[in-house]
CSV table of N, CA and C and ligand atoms in Angstrom, one decimal:
chain,number,residue,atom,x,y,z
E,27,MET,N,-13.9,-11.0,15.0
E,27,MET,CA,-13.8,-10.2,13.8
E,27,MET,C,-12.3,-10.4,13.2
E,28,ARG,N,-12.2,-10.7,12.0
E,28,ARG,CA,-10.8,-10.8,11.4
E,28,ARG,C,-10.4,-9.5,10.8
E,29,ILE,N,-9.3,-9.0,11.2
E,29,ILE,CA,-8.8,-7.7,10.7
E,29,ILE,C,-7.5,-7.9,10.0
E,30,ALA,N,-7.4,-7.4,8.8
E,30,ALA,CA,-6.2,-7.4,8.0
E,30,ALA,C,-5.6,-6.0,7.8
E,31,VAL,N,-4.3,-5.9,7.7
E,31,VAL,CA,-3.7,-4.7,7.4
E,31,VAL,C,-2.9,-4.8,6.1
E,32,CYS,N,-3.1,-3.8,5.2
E,32,CYS,CA,-2.3,-3.7,4.0
E,32,CYS,C,-1.4,-2.5,4.2
E,33,PRO,N,-0.1,-2.7,4.5
E,33,PRO,CA,0.8,-1.6,4.8
E,33,PRO,C,1.6,-1.1,3.5
E,34,GLY,N,2.0,0.1,3.5
E,34,GLY,CA,2.8,0.5,2.4
E,34,GLY,C,3.1,2.0,2.4
E,35,SER,N,3.8,2.5,1.4
E,35,SER,CA,4.0,3.9,1.2
E,35,SER,C,2.9,4.6,0.4
E,36,PHE,N,2.5,3.9,-0.6
E,36,PHE,CA,1.4,4.3,-1.5
E,36,PHE,C,1.6,5.7,-2.0
E,37,ASP,N,2.8,5.9,-2.6
E,37,ASP,CA,3.2,7.2,-3.2
E,37,ASP,C,3.3,7.2,-4.7
E,38,PRO,N,2.2,7.1,-5.4
E,38,PRO,CA,0.8,7.0,-5.0
E,38,PRO,C,0.3,5.6,-5.1
E,39,VAL,N,-1.0,5.4,-4.6
E,39,VAL,CA,-1.7,4.1,-4.8
E,39,VAL,C,-1.9,3.8,-6.3
E,40,THR,N,-1.7,2.6,-6.6
E,40,THR,CA,-1.8,2.1,-8.0
E,40,THR,C,-3.0,1.2,-8.1
E,41,MET,N,-3.3,0.8,-9.3
E,41,MET,CA,-4.4,-0.2,-9.5
E,41,MET,C,-4.0,-1.6,-9.0
E,42,GLY,N,-2.7,-1.8,-9.0
E,42,GLY,CA,-2.2,-3.1,-8.4
E,42,GLY,C,-2.5,-3.1,-6.9
E,43,HIS,N,-2.2,-2.0,-6.2
E,43,HIS,CA,-2.6,-1.9,-4.7
E,43,HIS,C,-4.1,-2.1,-4.6
E,44,LEU,N,-4.9,-1.4,-5.4
E,44,LEU,CA,-6.3,-1.5,-5.2
E,44,LEU,C,-6.8,-2.9,-5.4
E,45,ASP,N,-6.3,-3.6,-6.4
E,45,ASP,CA,-6.6,-5.0,-6.6
E,45,ASP,C,-6.4,-5.9,-5.3
E,46,VAL,N,-5.3,-5.6,-4.7
E,46,VAL,CA,-5.0,-6.3,-3.4
E,46,VAL,C,-6.0,-6.0,-2.3
E,47,PHE,N,-6.3,-4.7,-2.2
E,47,PHE,CA,-7.3,-4.2,-1.2
E,47,PHE,C,-8.6,-4.9,-1.4
E,48,GLU,N,-9.1,-4.9,-2.7
E,48,GLU,CA,-10.4,-5.5,-3.0
E,48,GLU,C,-10.4,-7.0,-2.6
E,49,ARG,N,-9.3,-7.7,-3.0
E,49,ARG,CA,-9.3,-9.1,-2.7
E,49,ARG,C,-9.2,-9.4,-1.2
E,50,ALA,N,-8.4,-8.6,-0.5
E,50,ALA,CA,-8.3,-8.7,1.0
E,50,ALA,C,-9.6,-8.4,1.6
E,51,SER,N,-10.4,-7.5,1.1
E,51,SER,CA,-11.6,-7.1,1.7
E,51,SER,C,-12.7,-8.2,1.6
E,52,ARG,N,-12.4,-9.2,0.6
E,52,ARG,CA,-13.4,-10.3,0.5
E,52,ARG,C,-12.9,-11.4,1.5
E,53,MET,N,-11.7,-11.3,2.0
E,53,MET,CA,-11.2,-12.4,2.9
E,53,MET,C,-11.3,-12.1,4.4
E,54,SER,N,-11.5,-10.8,4.7
E,54,SER,CA,-11.5,-10.3,6.1
E,54,SER,C,-12.7,-9.5,6.4
E,55,ASP,N,-13.0,-9.4,7.7
E,55,ASP,CA,-14.2,-8.6,8.1
E,55,ASP,C,-13.8,-7.1,7.9
E,56,GLN,N,-12.6,-6.8,8.2
E,56,GLN,CA,-12.1,-5.4,8.1
E,56,GLN,C,-10.7,-5.3,7.5
E,57,VAL,N,-10.5,-4.4,6.7
E,57,VAL,CA,-9.1,-4.2,6.1
E,57,VAL,C,-8.7,-2.7,6.4
E,58,ILE,N,-7.5,-2.6,7.0
E,58,ILE,CA,-7.0,-1.3,7.2
E,58,ILE,C,-5.8,-1.1,6.3
E,59,VAL,N,-5.9,-0.1,5.4
E,59,VAL,CA,-4.8,0.3,4.6
E,59,VAL,C,-3.9,1.3,5.4
E,60,ALA,N,-2.7,0.9,5.8
E,60,ALA,CA,-1.9,1.7,6.7
E,60,ALA,C,-0.7,2.3,6.0
E,61,VAL,N,-0.7,3.6,6.0
E,61,VAL,CA,0.4,4.3,5.2
E,61,VAL,C,1.5,4.6,6.2
E,62,LEU,N,2.7,4.2,5.8
E,62,LEU,CA,3.9,4.4,6.6
E,62,LEU,C,4.3,5.9,6.6
E,63,VAL,N,4.4,6.4,7.8
E,63,VAL,CA,5.0,7.8,7.9
E,63,VAL,C,6.5,7.6,8.0
E,64,ASN,N,7.2,7.9,6.9
E,64,ASN,CA,8.6,7.6,6.8
E,64,ASN,C,9.3,9.0,6.6
E,65,LYS,N,9.9,9.4,7.7
E,65,LYS,CA,10.6,10.7,7.7
E,65,LYS,C,11.9,10.7,6.9
E,66,LYS,N,12.4,9.5,6.7
E,66,LYS,CA,13.7,9.5,6.0
E,66,LYS,C,13.5,9.5,4.4
E,67,LYS,N,12.4,9.0,4.0
E,67,LYS,CA,12.2,8.8,2.5
E,67,LYS,C,11.4,10.0,2.0
E,68,SER,N,11.9,10.7,1.0
E,68,SER,CA,11.1,11.8,0.4
E,68,SER,C,10.0,11.2,-0.5
E,69,SER,N,8.9,11.9,-0.5
E,69,SER,CA,7.8,11.4,-1.3
E,69,SER,C,7.2,12.5,-2.2
E,70,LEU,N,6.6,12.1,-3.3
E,70,LEU,CA,6.0,13.1,-4.2
E,70,LEU,C,4.8,13.7,-3.5
E,71,PHE,N,4.0,12.8,-2.9
E,71,PHE,CA,2.7,13.3,-2.3
E,71,PHE,C,2.9,13.3,-0.8
E,72,THR,N,2.3,14.3,-0.1
E,72,THR,CA,2.3,14.4,1.3
E,72,THR,C,1.5,13.2,1.9
E,73,LEU,N,1.7,13.0,3.2
E,73,LEU,CA,0.9,11.9,3.9
E,73,LEU,C,-0.6,12.2,3.7
E,74,ASP,N,-1.0,13.4,3.9
E,74,ASP,CA,-2.4,13.8,3.8
E,74,ASP,C,-2.9,13.5,2.4
E,75,GLU,N,-2.1,13.9,1.4
E,75,GLU,CA,-2.6,13.6,0.0
E,75,GLU,C,-2.7,12.2,-0.2
E,76,ARG,N,-1.7,11.4,0.2
E,76,ARG,CA,-1.8,9.9,0.0
E,76,ARG,C,-3.0,9.3,0.7
E,77,ILE,N,-3.3,9.8,1.9
E,77,ILE,CA,-4.5,9.3,2.6
E,77,ILE,C,-5.8,9.7,1.9
E,78,GLU,N,-5.8,10.9,1.4
E,78,GLU,CA,-7.0,11.4,0.7
E,78,GLU,C,-7.3,10.5,-0.6
E,79,MET,N,-6.2,10.3,-1.3
E,79,MET,CA,-6.3,9.5,-2.5
E,79,MET,C,-6.8,8.1,-2.2
E,80,LEU,N,-6.2,7.5,-1.2
E,80,LEU,CA,-6.5,6.1,-0.8
E,80,LEU,C,-8.0,6.0,-0.4
E,81,THR,N,-8.4,7.1,0.4
E,81,THR,CA,-9.8,7.1,0.9
E,81,THR,C,-10.8,7.1,-0.2
E,82,GLU,N,-10.5,8.0,-1.2
E,82,GLU,CA,-11.4,8.1,-2.3
E,82,GLU,C,-11.3,6.8,-3.2
E,83,ALA,N,-10.2,6.3,-3.4
E,83,ALA,CA,-10.0,5.1,-4.3
E,83,ALA,C,-10.7,3.9,-3.7
E,84,THR,N,-10.8,3.8,-2.3
E,84,THR,CA,-11.4,2.6,-1.7
E,84,THR,C,-12.8,2.9,-1.2
E,85,SER,N,-13.4,4.0,-1.6
E,85,SER,CA,-14.7,4.4,-1.1
E,85,SER,C,-15.8,3.4,-1.5
E,86,HIS,N,-15.6,2.6,-2.5
E,86,HIS,CA,-16.6,1.6,-2.9
E,86,HIS,C,-16.5,0.3,-2.0
E,87,LEU,N,-15.5,0.3,-1.1
E,87,LEU,CA,-15.2,-0.9,-0.3
E,87,LEU,C,-15.6,-0.6,1.2
E,88,PRO,N,-16.8,-1.0,1.6
E,88,PRO,CA,-17.3,-0.6,2.9
E,88,PRO,C,-16.5,-1.0,4.1
E,89,ASN,N,-15.8,-2.2,3.9
E,89,ASN,CA,-15.0,-2.7,5.1
E,89,ASN,C,-13.5,-2.3,5.0
E,90,VAL,N,-13.2,-1.3,4.2
E,90,VAL,CA,-11.8,-0.9,4.1
E,90,VAL,C,-11.7,0.6,4.7
E,91,SER,N,-10.7,0.7,5.5
E,91,SER,CA,-10.5,2.1,6.1
E,91,SER,C,-9.0,2.4,5.9
E,92,VAL,N,-8.7,3.7,6.0
E,92,VAL,CA,-7.3,4.1,5.7
E,92,VAL,C,-6.8,4.8,7.0
E,93,ASP,N,-5.5,4.5,7.3
E,93,ASP,CA,-4.9,5.0,8.5
E,93,ASP,C,-3.4,5.2,8.2
E,94,SER,N,-2.7,5.8,9.1
E,94,SER,CA,-1.2,6.0,9.0
E,94,SER,C,-0.6,5.4,10.2
E,95,PHE,N,0.7,5.1,10.1
E,95,PHE,CA,1.4,4.6,11.3
E,95,PHE,C,2.9,5.0,11.2
E,96,TYR,N,3.5,5.1,12.3
E,96,TYR,CA,4.9,5.5,12.5
E,96,TYR,C,5.6,4.4,13.3
E,97,GLY,N,6.7,4.0,12.9
E,97,GLY,CA,7.4,3.0,13.7
E,97,GLY,C,7.2,1.6,13.2
E,98,LEU,N,7.2,0.6,14.1
E,98,LEU,CA,7.1,-0.8,13.6
E,98,LEU,C,5.7,-1.2,13.3
E,99,LEU,N,5.6,-1.9,12.2
E,99,LEU,CA,4.3,-2.4,11.8
E,99,LEU,C,3.7,-3.3,12.8
E,100,VAL,N,4.6,-4.1,13.4
E,100,VAL,CA,4.0,-5.1,14.4
E,100,VAL,C,3.4,-4.4,15.6
E,101,ASP,N,3.9,-3.2,16.0
E,101,ASP,CA,3.3,-2.5,17.1
E,101,ASP,C,1.9,-2.0,16.7
E,102,TYR,N,1.8,-1.5,15.4
E,102,TYR,CA,0.5,-1.1,14.9
E,102,TYR,C,-0.5,-2.3,14.9
E,103,CYS,N,0.0,-3.4,14.5
E,103,CYS,CA,-0.8,-4.6,14.4
E,103,CYS,C,-1.3,-5.0,15.9
E,104,ARG,N,-0.4,-4.9,16.8
E,104,ARG,CA,-0.8,-5.3,18.2
E,104,ARG,C,-1.8,-4.3,18.7
E,105,ASP,N,-1.6,-3.0,18.5
E,105,ASP,CA,-2.5,-1.9,19.0
E,105,ASP,C,-3.9,-2.0,18.4
E,106,HIS,N,-4.0,-2.5,17.2
E,106,HIS,CA,-5.2,-2.5,16.5
E,106,HIS,C,-5.8,-3.9,16.3
E,107,ASN,N,-5.3,-4.8,17.1
E,107,ASN,CA,-5.9,-6.2,17.0
E,107,ASN,C,-5.9,-6.8,15.6
E,108,VAL,N,-4.8,-6.5,14.9
E,108,VAL,CA,-4.7,-7.0,13.5
E,108,VAL,C,-4.4,-8.5,13.5
E,109,ASN,N,-5.1,-9.3,12.7
E,109,ASN,CA,-4.8,-10.8,12.6
E,109,ASN,C,-3.8,-11.1,11.6
E,110,ALA,N,-3.7,-10.3,10.5
E,110,ALA,CA,-2.8,-10.7,9.4
E,110,ALA,C,-2.4,-9.5,8.6
E,111,ILE,N,-1.2,-9.5,8.2
E,111,ILE,CA,-0.6,-8.5,7.3
E,111,ILE,C,-0.9,-9.1,5.9
E,112,VAL,N,-1.5,-8.3,5.0
E,112,VAL,CA,-1.7,-8.8,3.6
E,112,VAL,C,-0.9,-7.9,2.6
E,113,LYS,N,-0.2,-8.6,1.8
E,113,LYS,CA,0.7,-7.9,0.8
E,113,LYS,C,0.5,-8.6,-0.5
E,114,GLY,N,0.7,-7.8,-1.6
E,114,GLY,CA,0.8,-8.3,-3.0
E,114,GLY,C,2.2,-8.8,-3.3
E,115,LEU,N,2.3,-9.9,-4.0
E,115,LEU,CA,3.6,-10.3,-4.6
E,115,LEU,C,3.5,-10.2,-6.1
E,116,ARG,N,4.3,-9.3,-6.7
E,116,ARG,CA,4.3,-9.1,-8.1
E,116,ARG,C,5.1,-10.2,-8.9
E,117,ALA,N,6.3,-10.5,-8.3
E,117,ALA,CA,7.2,-11.4,-9.1
E,117,ALA,C,8.2,-11.9,-8.1
E,118,VAL,N,9.0,-12.8,-8.5
E,118,VAL,CA,10.0,-13.5,-7.7
E,118,VAL,C,10.9,-12.4,-7.0
E,119,SER,N,11.2,-11.3,-7.8
E,119,SER,CA,12.0,-10.2,-7.3
E,119,SER,C,11.5,-9.6,-6.0
E,120,ASP,N,10.2,-9.7,-5.8
E,120,ASP,CA,9.6,-9.1,-4.5
E,120,ASP,C,9.8,-10.1,-3.4
E,121,PHE,N,10.0,-11.4,-3.7
E,121,PHE,CA,9.8,-12.4,-2.7
E,121,PHE,C,10.9,-12.4,-1.6
E,122,ASP,N,12.1,-12.2,-2.0
E,122,ASP,CA,13.2,-12.2,-1.0
E,122,ASP,C,13.0,-11.2,0.2
E,123,TYR,N,12.7,-10.0,-0.2
E,123,TYR,CA,12.5,-8.9,0.8
E,123,TYR,C,11.3,-9.1,1.6
E,124,GLU,N,10.2,-9.5,0.9
E,124,GLU,CA,8.9,-9.7,1.5
E,124,GLU,C,9.0,-10.9,2.5
E,125,LEU,N,9.7,-11.9,2.1
E,125,LEU,CA,9.8,-13.1,3.0
E,125,LEU,C,10.6,-12.7,4.3
E,126,GLN,N,11.7,-11.9,4.0
E,126,GLN,CA,12.5,-11.4,5.2
E,126,GLN,C,11.7,-10.6,6.2
E,127,MET,N,10.9,-9.7,5.6
E,127,MET,CA,10.0,-8.9,6.5
E,127,MET,C,9.0,-9.7,7.2
E,128,ALA,N,8.4,-10.7,6.5
E,128,ALA,CA,7.3,-11.5,7.1
E,128,ALA,C,7.9,-12.3,8.2
E,129,GLN,N,9.1,-12.8,8.0
E,129,GLN,CA,9.8,-13.7,9.0
E,129,GLN,C,10.2,-12.8,10.2
E,130,MET,N,10.7,-11.6,10.0
E,130,MET,CA,11.0,-10.8,11.1
E,130,MET,C,9.8,-10.4,11.9
E,131,ASN,N,8.7,-10.0,11.2
E,131,ASN,CA,7.5,-9.6,11.9
E,131,ASN,C,6.9,-10.8,12.7
E,132,TYR,N,7.0,-12.0,12.1
E,132,TYR,CA,6.6,-13.2,12.9
E,132,TYR,C,7.4,-13.4,14.1
E,133,ARG,N,8.7,-13.2,13.9
E,133,ARG,CA,9.7,-13.4,15.0
E,133,ARG,C,9.4,-12.4,16.2
E,134,LEU,N,9.0,-11.2,15.8
E,134,LEU,CA,8.7,-10.1,16.8
E,134,LEU,C,7.4,-10.4,17.6
E,135,THR,N,6.3,-10.7,16.9
E,135,THR,CA,5.1,-10.8,17.6
E,135,THR,C,4.2,-11.9,17.2
E,136,GLN,N,4.7,-12.8,16.3
E,136,GLN,CA,3.9,-13.9,15.8
E,136,GLN,C,2.8,-13.5,14.9
E,137,VAL,N,2.8,-12.3,14.4
E,137,VAL,CA,1.8,-11.8,13.5
E,137,VAL,C,2.0,-12.5,12.1
E,138,GLU,N,0.9,-13.0,11.5
E,138,GLU,CA,1.0,-13.7,10.2
E,138,GLU,C,1.0,-12.7,9.1
E,139,THR,N,1.7,-13.1,8.0
E,139,THR,CA,1.7,-12.4,6.8
E,139,THR,C,1.1,-13.3,5.7
E,140,CYS,N,0.1,-12.7,4.9
E,140,CYS,CA,-0.4,-13.5,3.8
E,140,CYS,C,-0.1,-12.8,2.5
E,141,PHE,N,0.3,-13.5,1.5
E,141,PHE,CA,0.6,-12.9,0.2
E,141,PHE,C,-0.4,-13.2,-0.8
E,142,ILE,N,-0.8,-12.2,-1.5
E,142,ILE,CA,-1.8,-12.3,-2.6
E,142,ILE,C,-1.0,-12.1,-3.9
E,143,SER,N,-1.2,-13.1,-4.8
E,143,SER,CA,-0.5,-13.0,-6.1
E,143,SER,C,-1.1,-11.9,-6.9
E,144,THR,N,-0.2,-10.9,-7.3
E,144,THR,CA,-0.7,-9.7,-8.0
E,144,THR,C,-1.4,-10.1,-9.3
E,145,ASN,N,-2.5,-9.5,-9.6
E,145,ASN,CA,-3.1,-9.6,-10.9
E,145,ASN,C,-2.1,-9.4,-12.0
E,146,PRO,N,-1.9,-10.4,-13.0
E,146,PRO,CA,-0.9,-10.3,-14.0
E,146,PRO,C,-1.0,-9.0,-14.8
E,147,LEU,N,-2.2,-8.4,-14.8
E,147,LEU,CA,-2.4,-7.1,-15.5
E,147,LEU,C,-1.5,-6.0,-14.9
E,148,TYR,N,-1.2,-6.2,-13.7
E,148,TYR,CA,-0.4,-5.1,-13.0
E,148,TYR,C,0.9,-5.6,-12.4
E,149,SER,N,1.4,-6.7,-12.9
E,149,SER,CA,2.6,-7.3,-12.3
E,149,SER,C,3.9,-6.5,-12.5
E,150,TYR,N,3.9,-5.6,-13.5
E,150,TYR,CA,5.0,-4.8,-13.8
E,150,TYR,C,4.9,-3.4,-13.1
E,151,LEU,N,3.8,-3.2,-12.5
E,151,LEU,CA,3.4,-1.8,-12.0
E,151,LEU,C,4.0,-1.5,-10.6
E,152,SER,N,4.5,-0.3,-10.5
E,152,SER,CA,5.0,0.2,-9.2
E,152,SER,C,4.7,1.7,-9.1
E,153,SER,N,4.6,2.2,-7.9
E,153,SER,CA,4.4,3.6,-7.7
E,153,SER,C,5.6,4.4,-8.3
E,154,SER,N,6.8,3.8,-8.1
E,154,SER,CA,8.0,4.5,-8.7
E,154,SER,C,7.9,4.7,-10.2
E,155,LEU,N,7.5,3.6,-10.9
E,155,LEU,CA,7.4,3.6,-12.3
E,155,LEU,C,6.4,4.6,-12.8
E,156,VAL,N,5.2,4.6,-12.1
E,156,VAL,CA,4.1,5.5,-12.4
E,156,VAL,C,4.6,6.9,-12.3
E,157,LYS,N,5.4,7.2,-11.3
E,157,LYS,CA,5.9,8.6,-11.1
E,157,LYS,C,6.9,9.0,-12.2
E,158,GLU,N,7.7,8.0,-12.5
E,158,GLU,CA,8.8,8.3,-13.6
E,158,GLU,C,8.1,8.5,-14.9
E,159,VAL,N,7.2,7.6,-15.3
E,159,VAL,CA,6.5,7.8,-16.6
E,159,VAL,C,5.7,9.1,-16.6
E,160,ALA,N,4.9,9.3,-15.6
E,160,ALA,CA,4.1,10.5,-15.5
E,160,ALA,C,5.0,11.8,-15.6
E,161,THR,N,6.1,11.8,-14.9
E,161,THR,CA,7.0,13.0,-14.9
E,161,THR,C,7.4,13.3,-16.3
E,162,HIS,N,7.6,12.3,-17.1
E,162,HIS,CA,8.1,12.6,-18.5
E,162,HIS,C,7.0,12.6,-19.5
E,163,GLY,N,5.8,12.8,-19.0
E,163,GLY,CA,4.6,13.0,-19.9
E,163,GLY,C,4.0,11.7,-20.4
E,164,GLY,N,4.4,10.6,-19.9
E,164,GLY,CA,3.8,9.3,-20.4
E,164,GLY,C,2.4,9.1,-19.8
E,165,ASN,N,1.6,8.3,-20.5
E,165,ASN,CA,0.2,8.1,-20.1
E,165,ASN,C,0.1,7.0,-19.1
E,166,VAL,N,-0.4,7.3,-17.9
E,166,VAL,CA,-0.6,6.3,-16.9
E,166,VAL,C,-2.0,6.0,-16.6
E,167,SER,N,-2.9,6.5,-17.5
E,167,SER,CA,-4.3,6.2,-17.2
E,167,SER,C,-4.6,4.7,-17.3
E,168,GLY,N,-5.4,4.2,-16.4
E,168,GLY,CA,-5.7,2.8,-16.3
E,168,GLY,C,-4.7,2.1,-15.3
E,169,LEU,N,-3.6,2.7,-15.0
E,169,LEU,CA,-2.7,2.1,-14.1
E,169,LEU,C,-2.8,2.7,-12.7
E,170,VAL,N,-3.5,3.8,-12.5
E,170,VAL,CA,-3.8,4.4,-11.2
E,170,VAL,C,-5.3,4.8,-11.2
E,171,PRO,N,-5.9,4.8,-10.0
E,171,PRO,CA,-7.2,5.3,-9.9
E,171,PRO,C,-7.4,6.7,-10.4
E,172,ASP,N,-8.6,7.1,-10.9
E,172,ASP,CA,-8.8,8.4,-11.5
E,172,ASP,C,-8.4,9.5,-10.6
E,173,VAL,N,-8.6,9.4,-9.3
E,173,VAL,CA,-8.3,10.4,-8.4
E,173,VAL,C,-6.8,10.7,-8.4
E,174,VAL,N,-6.0,9.6,-8.6
E,174,VAL,CA,-4.5,9.8,-8.6
E,174,VAL,C,-4.1,10.4,-9.9
E,175,LEU,N,-4.7,10.0,-11.0
E,175,LEU,CA,-4.4,10.6,-12.3
E,175,LEU,C,-4.5,12.1,-12.3
E,176,LYS,N,-5.6,12.6,-11.7
E,176,LYS,CA,-5.9,14.0,-11.6
E,176,LYS,C,-4.8,14.7,-10.7
E,177,ARG,N,-4.6,14.1,-9.6
E,177,ARG,CA,-3.6,14.7,-8.6
E,177,ARG,C,-2.2,14.7,-9.2
E,178,LEU,N,-1.9,13.6,-10.0
E,178,LEU,CA,-0.5,13.6,-10.6
E,178,LEU,C,-0.4,14.7,-11.6
E,179,GLU,N,-1.4,15.0,-12.4
E,179,GLU,CA,-1.4,16.0,-13.4
E,179,GLU,C,-1.2,17.4,-12.7
E,180,ASP,N,-2.0,17.6,-11.6
E,180,ASP,CA,-1.9,18.9,-10.8
E,180,ASP,C,-0.5,19.0,-10.2
E,181,LYS,N,0.0,17.9,-9.6
E,181,LYS,CA,1.3,18.0,-8.9
E,181,LYS,C,2.4,18.2,-9.9
E,182,LEU,N,2.4,17.5,-11.0
E,182,LEU,CA,3.5,17.6,-11.9
E,182,LEU,C,3.5,19.0,-12.7
E,183,SER,N,2.3,19.5,-13.0
E,183,SER,CA,2.2,20.8,-13.6
E,183,SER,C,2.7,21.9,-12.7
E,184,SER,N,2.5,21.7,-11.4
E,184,SER,CA,2.9,22.8,-10.4
E,184,SER,C,4.4,22.7,-10.1
E,185,THR,N,5.0,21.5,-10.4
E,185,THR,CA,6.5,21.4,-10.1
E,185,THR,C,7.4,21.6,-11.3
E,186,ILE,N,6.8,21.8,-12.5
E,186,ILE,CA,7.6,22.0,-13.7
E,186,ILE,C,8.0,23.5,-13.8
R,8,PNS,O1,5.3,0.4,0.0
R,8,PNS,P1,6.6,0.0,0.7
R,8,PNS,O2,7.4,1.2,0.9
R,8,PNS,O3,7.3,-1.1,0.0
R,8,PNS,O4,6.1,-0.6,2.1
R,8,PNS,C1,7.1,-1.1,3.0
R,8,PNS,C2,6.5,-1.2,4.4
R,8,PNS,C3,5.8,0.1,4.9
R,8,PNS,C4,5.4,-2.3,4.4
R,8,PNS,C5,7.6,-1.6,5.4
R,8,PNS,O5,8.7,-0.8,5.2
R,8,PNS,C6,7.2,-1.6,6.8
R,8,PNS,O6,6.5,-2.4,7.3
R,8,PNS,N1,7.8,-0.5,7.5
R,8,PNS,C7,7.5,-0.3,8.9
R,8,PNS,C8,8.7,-0.4,9.8
R,8,PNS,C9,8.9,-1.8,10.2
R,8,PNS,O7,8.0,-2.4,10.8
R,8,PNS,N2,10.1,-2.3,9.8
R,8,PNS,C10,10.5,-3.7,10.1
R,8,PNS,C11,10.0,-4.6,9.0
R,8,PNS,S1,10.5,-6.3,9.3
């Protein structure tokens, strides 16, 4: 069985992420979306909220599951028999950092990283931009799954 992992912060999940999950799910028997527990980085959504949104947004993909991890991604991959890390590449600006991580991860445990070229519809999209636009009342519908749109509205109305 081929198992892929799509790691990230997903604060929140965007349509760009979802596109990568869908395409990874066609290439692997099982895909695990793994949310990093990052105690140093402050997030808009709690870990549980991010997992709930990811679970709902991927509910149409039977071979995709959602999990969280703490520490090194390579340790998670080893413990869960992951064959490949799958990530989206939006633009050249992503490449340097992603290549560095892929090479370090390979150096650590020989785990492979596969890059999926992001759908051009979403190449400018990031969780940070979504949060910034939504915070100032901009319209992010179509850029995030419906479940995220609703949660963003709730979250931002309760923090204003
Ligand atoms: O969505 P993000 O924040 O860009 O995702 C980055 C992530 C979670 C994929 C990366 O920071 C990661 O793998 N962190 C886990 C810690 C780790 O393994 N660090 C060494 C990377 S070479």
